[in-house]
CSV table of C-alpha atoms and ligand atoms in Angstrom, one decimal:
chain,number,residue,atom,x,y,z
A,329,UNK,CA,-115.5,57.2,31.1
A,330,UNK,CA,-112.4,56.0,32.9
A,331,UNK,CA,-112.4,52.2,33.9
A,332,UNK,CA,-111.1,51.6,37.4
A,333,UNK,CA,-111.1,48.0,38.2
A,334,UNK,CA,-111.1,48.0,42.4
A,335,UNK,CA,-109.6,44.7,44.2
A,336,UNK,CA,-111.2,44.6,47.8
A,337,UNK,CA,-112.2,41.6,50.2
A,338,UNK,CA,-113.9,43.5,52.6
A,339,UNK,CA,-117.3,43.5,51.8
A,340,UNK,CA,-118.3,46.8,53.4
A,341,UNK,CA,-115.0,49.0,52.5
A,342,UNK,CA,-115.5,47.7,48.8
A,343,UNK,CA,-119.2,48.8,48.4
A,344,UNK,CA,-118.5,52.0,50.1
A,345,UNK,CA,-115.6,52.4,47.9
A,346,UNK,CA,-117.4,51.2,44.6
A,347,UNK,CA,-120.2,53.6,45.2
A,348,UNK,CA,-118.2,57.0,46.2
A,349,UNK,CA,-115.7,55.7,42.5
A,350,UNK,CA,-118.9,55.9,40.5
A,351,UNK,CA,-120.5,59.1,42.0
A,352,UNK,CA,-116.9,60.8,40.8
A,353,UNK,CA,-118.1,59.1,37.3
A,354,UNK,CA,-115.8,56.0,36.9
A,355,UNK,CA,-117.0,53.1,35.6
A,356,UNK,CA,-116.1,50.6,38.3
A,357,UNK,CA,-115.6,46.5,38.1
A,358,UNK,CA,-115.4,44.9,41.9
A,359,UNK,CA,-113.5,41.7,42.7
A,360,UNK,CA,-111.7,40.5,45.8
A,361,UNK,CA,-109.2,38.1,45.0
A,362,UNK,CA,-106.3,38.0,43.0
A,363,UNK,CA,-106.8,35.3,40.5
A,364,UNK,CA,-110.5,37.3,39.5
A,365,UNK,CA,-108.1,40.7,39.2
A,366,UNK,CA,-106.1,38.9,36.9
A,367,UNK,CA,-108.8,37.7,34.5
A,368,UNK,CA,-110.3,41.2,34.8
A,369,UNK,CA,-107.0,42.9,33.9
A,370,UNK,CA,-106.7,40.2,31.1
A,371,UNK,CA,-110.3,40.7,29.6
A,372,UNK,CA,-110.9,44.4,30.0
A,373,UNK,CA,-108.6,47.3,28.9
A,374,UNK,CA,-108.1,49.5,32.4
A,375,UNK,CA,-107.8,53.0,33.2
A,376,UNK,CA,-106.8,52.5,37.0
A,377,UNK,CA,-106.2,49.6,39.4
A,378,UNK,CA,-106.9,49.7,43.2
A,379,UNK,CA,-105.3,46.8,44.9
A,380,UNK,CA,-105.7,45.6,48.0
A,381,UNK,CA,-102.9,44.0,49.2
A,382,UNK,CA,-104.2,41.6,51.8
A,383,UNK,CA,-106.5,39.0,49.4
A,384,UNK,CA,-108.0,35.8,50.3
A,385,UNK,CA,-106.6,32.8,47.8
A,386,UNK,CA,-103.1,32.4,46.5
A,387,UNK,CA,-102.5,35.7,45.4
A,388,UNK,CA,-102.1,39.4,47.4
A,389,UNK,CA,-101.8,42.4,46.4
A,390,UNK,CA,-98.3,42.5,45.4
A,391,UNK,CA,-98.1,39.2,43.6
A,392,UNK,CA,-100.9,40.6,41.3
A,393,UNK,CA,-99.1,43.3,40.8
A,394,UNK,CA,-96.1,41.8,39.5
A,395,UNK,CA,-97.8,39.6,37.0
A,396,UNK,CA,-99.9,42.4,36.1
A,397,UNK,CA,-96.2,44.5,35.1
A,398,UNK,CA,-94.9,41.0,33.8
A,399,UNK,CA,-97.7,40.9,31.1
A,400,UNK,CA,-96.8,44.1,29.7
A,401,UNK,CA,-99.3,46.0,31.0
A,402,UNK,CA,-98.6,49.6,32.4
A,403,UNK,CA,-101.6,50.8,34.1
A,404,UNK,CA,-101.6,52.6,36.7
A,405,UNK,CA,-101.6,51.2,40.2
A,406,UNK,CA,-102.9,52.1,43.4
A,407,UNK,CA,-102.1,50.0,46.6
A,408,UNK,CA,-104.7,49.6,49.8
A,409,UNK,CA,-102.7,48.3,52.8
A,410,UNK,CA,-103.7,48.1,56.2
A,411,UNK,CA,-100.2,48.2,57.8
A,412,UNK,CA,-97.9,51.2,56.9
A,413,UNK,CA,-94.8,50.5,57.1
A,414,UNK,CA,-92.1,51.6,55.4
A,415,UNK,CA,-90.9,48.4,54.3
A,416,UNK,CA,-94.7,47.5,53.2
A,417,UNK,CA,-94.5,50.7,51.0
A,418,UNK,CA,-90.7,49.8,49.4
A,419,UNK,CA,-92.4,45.7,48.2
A,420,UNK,CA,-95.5,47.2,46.9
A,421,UNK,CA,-93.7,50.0,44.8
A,422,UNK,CA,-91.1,47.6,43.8
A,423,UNK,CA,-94.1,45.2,42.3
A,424,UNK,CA,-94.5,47.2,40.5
A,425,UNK,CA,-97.2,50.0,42.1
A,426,UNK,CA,-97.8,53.6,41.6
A,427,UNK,CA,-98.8,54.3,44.7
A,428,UNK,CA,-99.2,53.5,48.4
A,429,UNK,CA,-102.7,54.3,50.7
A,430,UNK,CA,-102.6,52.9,53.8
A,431,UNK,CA,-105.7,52.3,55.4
A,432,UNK,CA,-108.0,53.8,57.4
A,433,UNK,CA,-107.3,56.2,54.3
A,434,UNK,CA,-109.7,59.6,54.2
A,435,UNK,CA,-111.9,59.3,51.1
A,436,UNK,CA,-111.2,62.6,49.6
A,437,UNK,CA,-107.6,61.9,49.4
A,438,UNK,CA,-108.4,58.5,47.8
A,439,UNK,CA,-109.9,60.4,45.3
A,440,UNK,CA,-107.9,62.8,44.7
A,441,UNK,CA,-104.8,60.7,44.0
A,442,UNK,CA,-107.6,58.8,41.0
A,443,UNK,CA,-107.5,61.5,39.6
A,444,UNK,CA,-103.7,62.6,40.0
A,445,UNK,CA,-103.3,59.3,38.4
A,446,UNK,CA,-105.8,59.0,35.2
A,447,UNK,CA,-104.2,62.6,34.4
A,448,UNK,CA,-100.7,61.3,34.3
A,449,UNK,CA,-101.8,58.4,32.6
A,450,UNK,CA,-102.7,61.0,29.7
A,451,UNK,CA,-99.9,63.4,29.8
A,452,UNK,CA,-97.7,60.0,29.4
A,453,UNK,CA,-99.4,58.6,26.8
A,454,UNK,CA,-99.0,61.9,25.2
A,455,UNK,CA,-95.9,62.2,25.9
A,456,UNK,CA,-94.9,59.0,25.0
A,457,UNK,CA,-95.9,59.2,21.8
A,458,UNK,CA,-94.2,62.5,21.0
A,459,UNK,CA,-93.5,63.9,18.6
A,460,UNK,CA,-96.3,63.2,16.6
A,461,UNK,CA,-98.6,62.9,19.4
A,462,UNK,CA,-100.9,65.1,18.0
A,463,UNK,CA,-101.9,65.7,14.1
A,464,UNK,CA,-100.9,69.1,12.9
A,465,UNK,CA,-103.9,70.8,11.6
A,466,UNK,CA,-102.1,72.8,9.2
A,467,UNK,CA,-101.4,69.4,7.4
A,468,UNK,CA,-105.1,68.4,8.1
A,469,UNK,CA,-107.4,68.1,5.0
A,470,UNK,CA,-110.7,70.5,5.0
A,471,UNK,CA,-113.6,68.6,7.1
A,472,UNK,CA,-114.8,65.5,5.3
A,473,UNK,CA,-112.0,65.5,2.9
A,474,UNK,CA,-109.3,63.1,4.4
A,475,UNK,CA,-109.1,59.7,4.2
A,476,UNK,CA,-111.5,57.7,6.3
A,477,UNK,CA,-112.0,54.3,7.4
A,478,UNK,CA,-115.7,53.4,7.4
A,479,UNK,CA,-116.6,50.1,9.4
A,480,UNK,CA,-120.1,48.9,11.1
A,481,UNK,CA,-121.1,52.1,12.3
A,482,UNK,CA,-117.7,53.1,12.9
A,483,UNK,CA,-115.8,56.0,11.4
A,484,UNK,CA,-111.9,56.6,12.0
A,485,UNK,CA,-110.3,59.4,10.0
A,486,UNK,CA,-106.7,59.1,9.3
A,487,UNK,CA,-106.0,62.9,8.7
A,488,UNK,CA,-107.4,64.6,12.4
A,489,UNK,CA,-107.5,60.9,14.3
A,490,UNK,CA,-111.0,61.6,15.4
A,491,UNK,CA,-113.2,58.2,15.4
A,492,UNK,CA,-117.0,58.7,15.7
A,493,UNK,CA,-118.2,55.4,17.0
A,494,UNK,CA,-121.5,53.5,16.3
A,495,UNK,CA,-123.1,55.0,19.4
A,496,UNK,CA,-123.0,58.2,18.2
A,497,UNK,CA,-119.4,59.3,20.5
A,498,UNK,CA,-116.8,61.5,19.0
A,499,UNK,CA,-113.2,60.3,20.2
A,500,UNK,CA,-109.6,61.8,19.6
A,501,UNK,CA,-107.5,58.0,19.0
A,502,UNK,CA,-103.8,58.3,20.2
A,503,UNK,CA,-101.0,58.2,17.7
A,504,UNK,CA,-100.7,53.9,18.4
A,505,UNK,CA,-104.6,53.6,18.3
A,506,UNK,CA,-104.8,55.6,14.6
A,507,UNK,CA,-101.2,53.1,13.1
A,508,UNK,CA,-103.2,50.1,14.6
A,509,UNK,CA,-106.4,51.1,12.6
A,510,UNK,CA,-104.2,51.8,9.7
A,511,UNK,CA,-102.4,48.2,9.4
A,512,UNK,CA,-106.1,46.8,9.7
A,513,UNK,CA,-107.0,49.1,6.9
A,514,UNK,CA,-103.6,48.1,5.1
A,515,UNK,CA,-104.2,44.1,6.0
A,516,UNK,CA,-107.8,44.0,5.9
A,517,UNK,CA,-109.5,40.6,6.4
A,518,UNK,CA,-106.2,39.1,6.5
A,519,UNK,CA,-104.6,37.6,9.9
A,520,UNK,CA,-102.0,39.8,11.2
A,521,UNK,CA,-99.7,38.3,13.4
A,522,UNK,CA,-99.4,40.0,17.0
A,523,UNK,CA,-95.3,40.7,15.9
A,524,UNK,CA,-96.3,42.1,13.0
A,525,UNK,CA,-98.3,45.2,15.1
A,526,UNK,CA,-95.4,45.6,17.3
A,527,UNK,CA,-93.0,46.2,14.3
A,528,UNK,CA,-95.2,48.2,12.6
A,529,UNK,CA,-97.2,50.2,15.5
A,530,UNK,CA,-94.0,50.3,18.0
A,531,UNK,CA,-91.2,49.7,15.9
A,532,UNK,CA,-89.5,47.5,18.9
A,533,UNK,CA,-91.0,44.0,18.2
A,534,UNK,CA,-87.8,42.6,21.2
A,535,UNK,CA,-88.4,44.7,23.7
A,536,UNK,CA,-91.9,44.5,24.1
A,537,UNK,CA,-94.6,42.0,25.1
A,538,UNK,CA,-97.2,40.9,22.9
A,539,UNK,CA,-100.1,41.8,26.0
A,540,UNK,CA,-99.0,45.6,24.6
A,541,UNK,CA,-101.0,44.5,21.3
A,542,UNK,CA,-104.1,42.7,23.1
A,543,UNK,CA,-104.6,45.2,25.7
A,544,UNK,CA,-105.1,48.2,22.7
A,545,UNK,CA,-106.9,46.1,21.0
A,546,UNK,CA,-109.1,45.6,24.1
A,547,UNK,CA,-109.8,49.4,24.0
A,548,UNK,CA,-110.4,49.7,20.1
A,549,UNK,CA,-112.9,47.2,20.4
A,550,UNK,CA,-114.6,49.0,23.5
A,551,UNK,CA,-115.0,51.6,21.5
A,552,UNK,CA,-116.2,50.2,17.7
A,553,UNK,CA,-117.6,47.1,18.7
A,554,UNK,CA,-121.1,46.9,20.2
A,555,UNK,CA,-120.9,43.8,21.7
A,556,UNK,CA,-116.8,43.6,23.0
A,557,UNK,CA,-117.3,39.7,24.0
A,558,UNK,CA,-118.5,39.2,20.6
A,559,UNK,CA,-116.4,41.0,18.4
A,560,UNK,CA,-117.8,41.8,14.5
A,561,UNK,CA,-114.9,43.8,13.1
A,562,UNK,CA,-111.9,43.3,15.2
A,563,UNK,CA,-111.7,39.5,15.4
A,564,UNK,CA,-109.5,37.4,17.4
A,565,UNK,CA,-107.4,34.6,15.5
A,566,UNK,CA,-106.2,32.2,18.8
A,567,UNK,CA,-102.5,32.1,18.9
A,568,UNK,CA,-102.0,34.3,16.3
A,569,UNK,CA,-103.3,37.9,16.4
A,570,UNK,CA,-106.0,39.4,15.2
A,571,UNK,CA,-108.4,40.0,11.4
A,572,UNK,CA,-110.0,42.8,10.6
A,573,UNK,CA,-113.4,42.9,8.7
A,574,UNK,CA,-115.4,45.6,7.4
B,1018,CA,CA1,-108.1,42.7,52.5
């Protein structure tokens, strides 16, 4: 289920909008000021963000934003203005936005460009991670033959990338997802050091922030840990990185 966290002051827009985001099946989280947007971007690994650009507090729309681009982090964006102006549009997309609705906005269309977005997100990630983006099955051992990491409930299997969680879900990883499971594997219950996963996941430890590490982590832990706040396998080490334990 795509996560779509939705930052929105007005009460009534935001309830209307929260309710029509989770009939189309997203899961939704609702804030409406910045500084909360920040520490739900921080805590939570995000599918889609829908940003309101006038907030209440010391922080709008583009200013969040920004620090959301500065911290490595490349979801996708989607801006809620009231005005629309073509110099309104030009700041928000240079902040570092996707996109640009300027309210009263028709619902459908809203919806539609949700959607336009979660898909590119995909075809990127793909992409991006060409050209092994995708195991090739002819190199793939029989069915329950390749090598497989077995934690908690957990199952992650190195040779076709599929992970069957502890509730029971059967999930394709991406190429960065399967080398991060593999250094844990490699390193287990030993603290590896956030550098250390971007020279060995991403092989560009200079040009990339460490929030790159914490926000896949974020998502691994989503889907092998059963309580995410309170981590069993995937453990935290404050300042450092993270440990793995079976
Ligand atoms: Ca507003």
């Amino acid at each position: 289920m795509s996560r779509v966290l939705l930052v929105e002051d007005e009460e009534h827009l935001a309830l209307g909008l929260r309710f029509n985001l989770e009939n189309a099946g997203y899961e939704v989280r609702l804030v409406r000021t910045g500084r909360e947007a920040l520490q739900e971007v921080e805590r939570e690994a995000l599918d889609l963000v829908i940003l309101d650009v006038m907030l209440p507090g010391d922080l709008d729309g583009t200013q969040v934003a920004r620090a959301i681009r500065r911290a490595g982090n490349f979801v996708p964006i989607i801006m809620l203005t009231a005005r629309d102006t073509m110099e309104d549009r030009i700041v928000g997309i240079d902040a570092g936005a996707d996109d640009y609705v300027a309210k009263p906005f028709d619902l459908d269309e809203l919806l539609a460009r949700v959607r336009g977005h979660l898909r590119r997100q995909v075809w990127d990630r793909r992409r991006g991670e060409a050209p092994e983006a995708l195991p090739d099955p002819a190199e793939a051992p029989p069915e329950g033959e390749g090598e497989v990491l077995a934690f908690g409930d957990n199952r992650v299997d190195f040779h076709t990338w599929k992970a069957t969680t502890h509730a029971g879900q059967v999930v394709q990883l991406s190429g960065k997802e399967v080398a991060i499971m593999r250094l844990f594997a490699q390193e287990e219950g030993k603290v590896i050091p956030r550098g250390m996963f971007l020279e060995k996941v991403w092989n560009e430890p200079a040009t990339l922030e460490t929030r790159t590490v914490d926000n896949f982590i974020l998502r691994l832990r989503k889907l092998f840990e059963p309580d995410p706040r309170n981590p069993r396998h995937i453990l935290g080490v404050r300042g450092v990185g993270y440990r793995f334990v079976r």
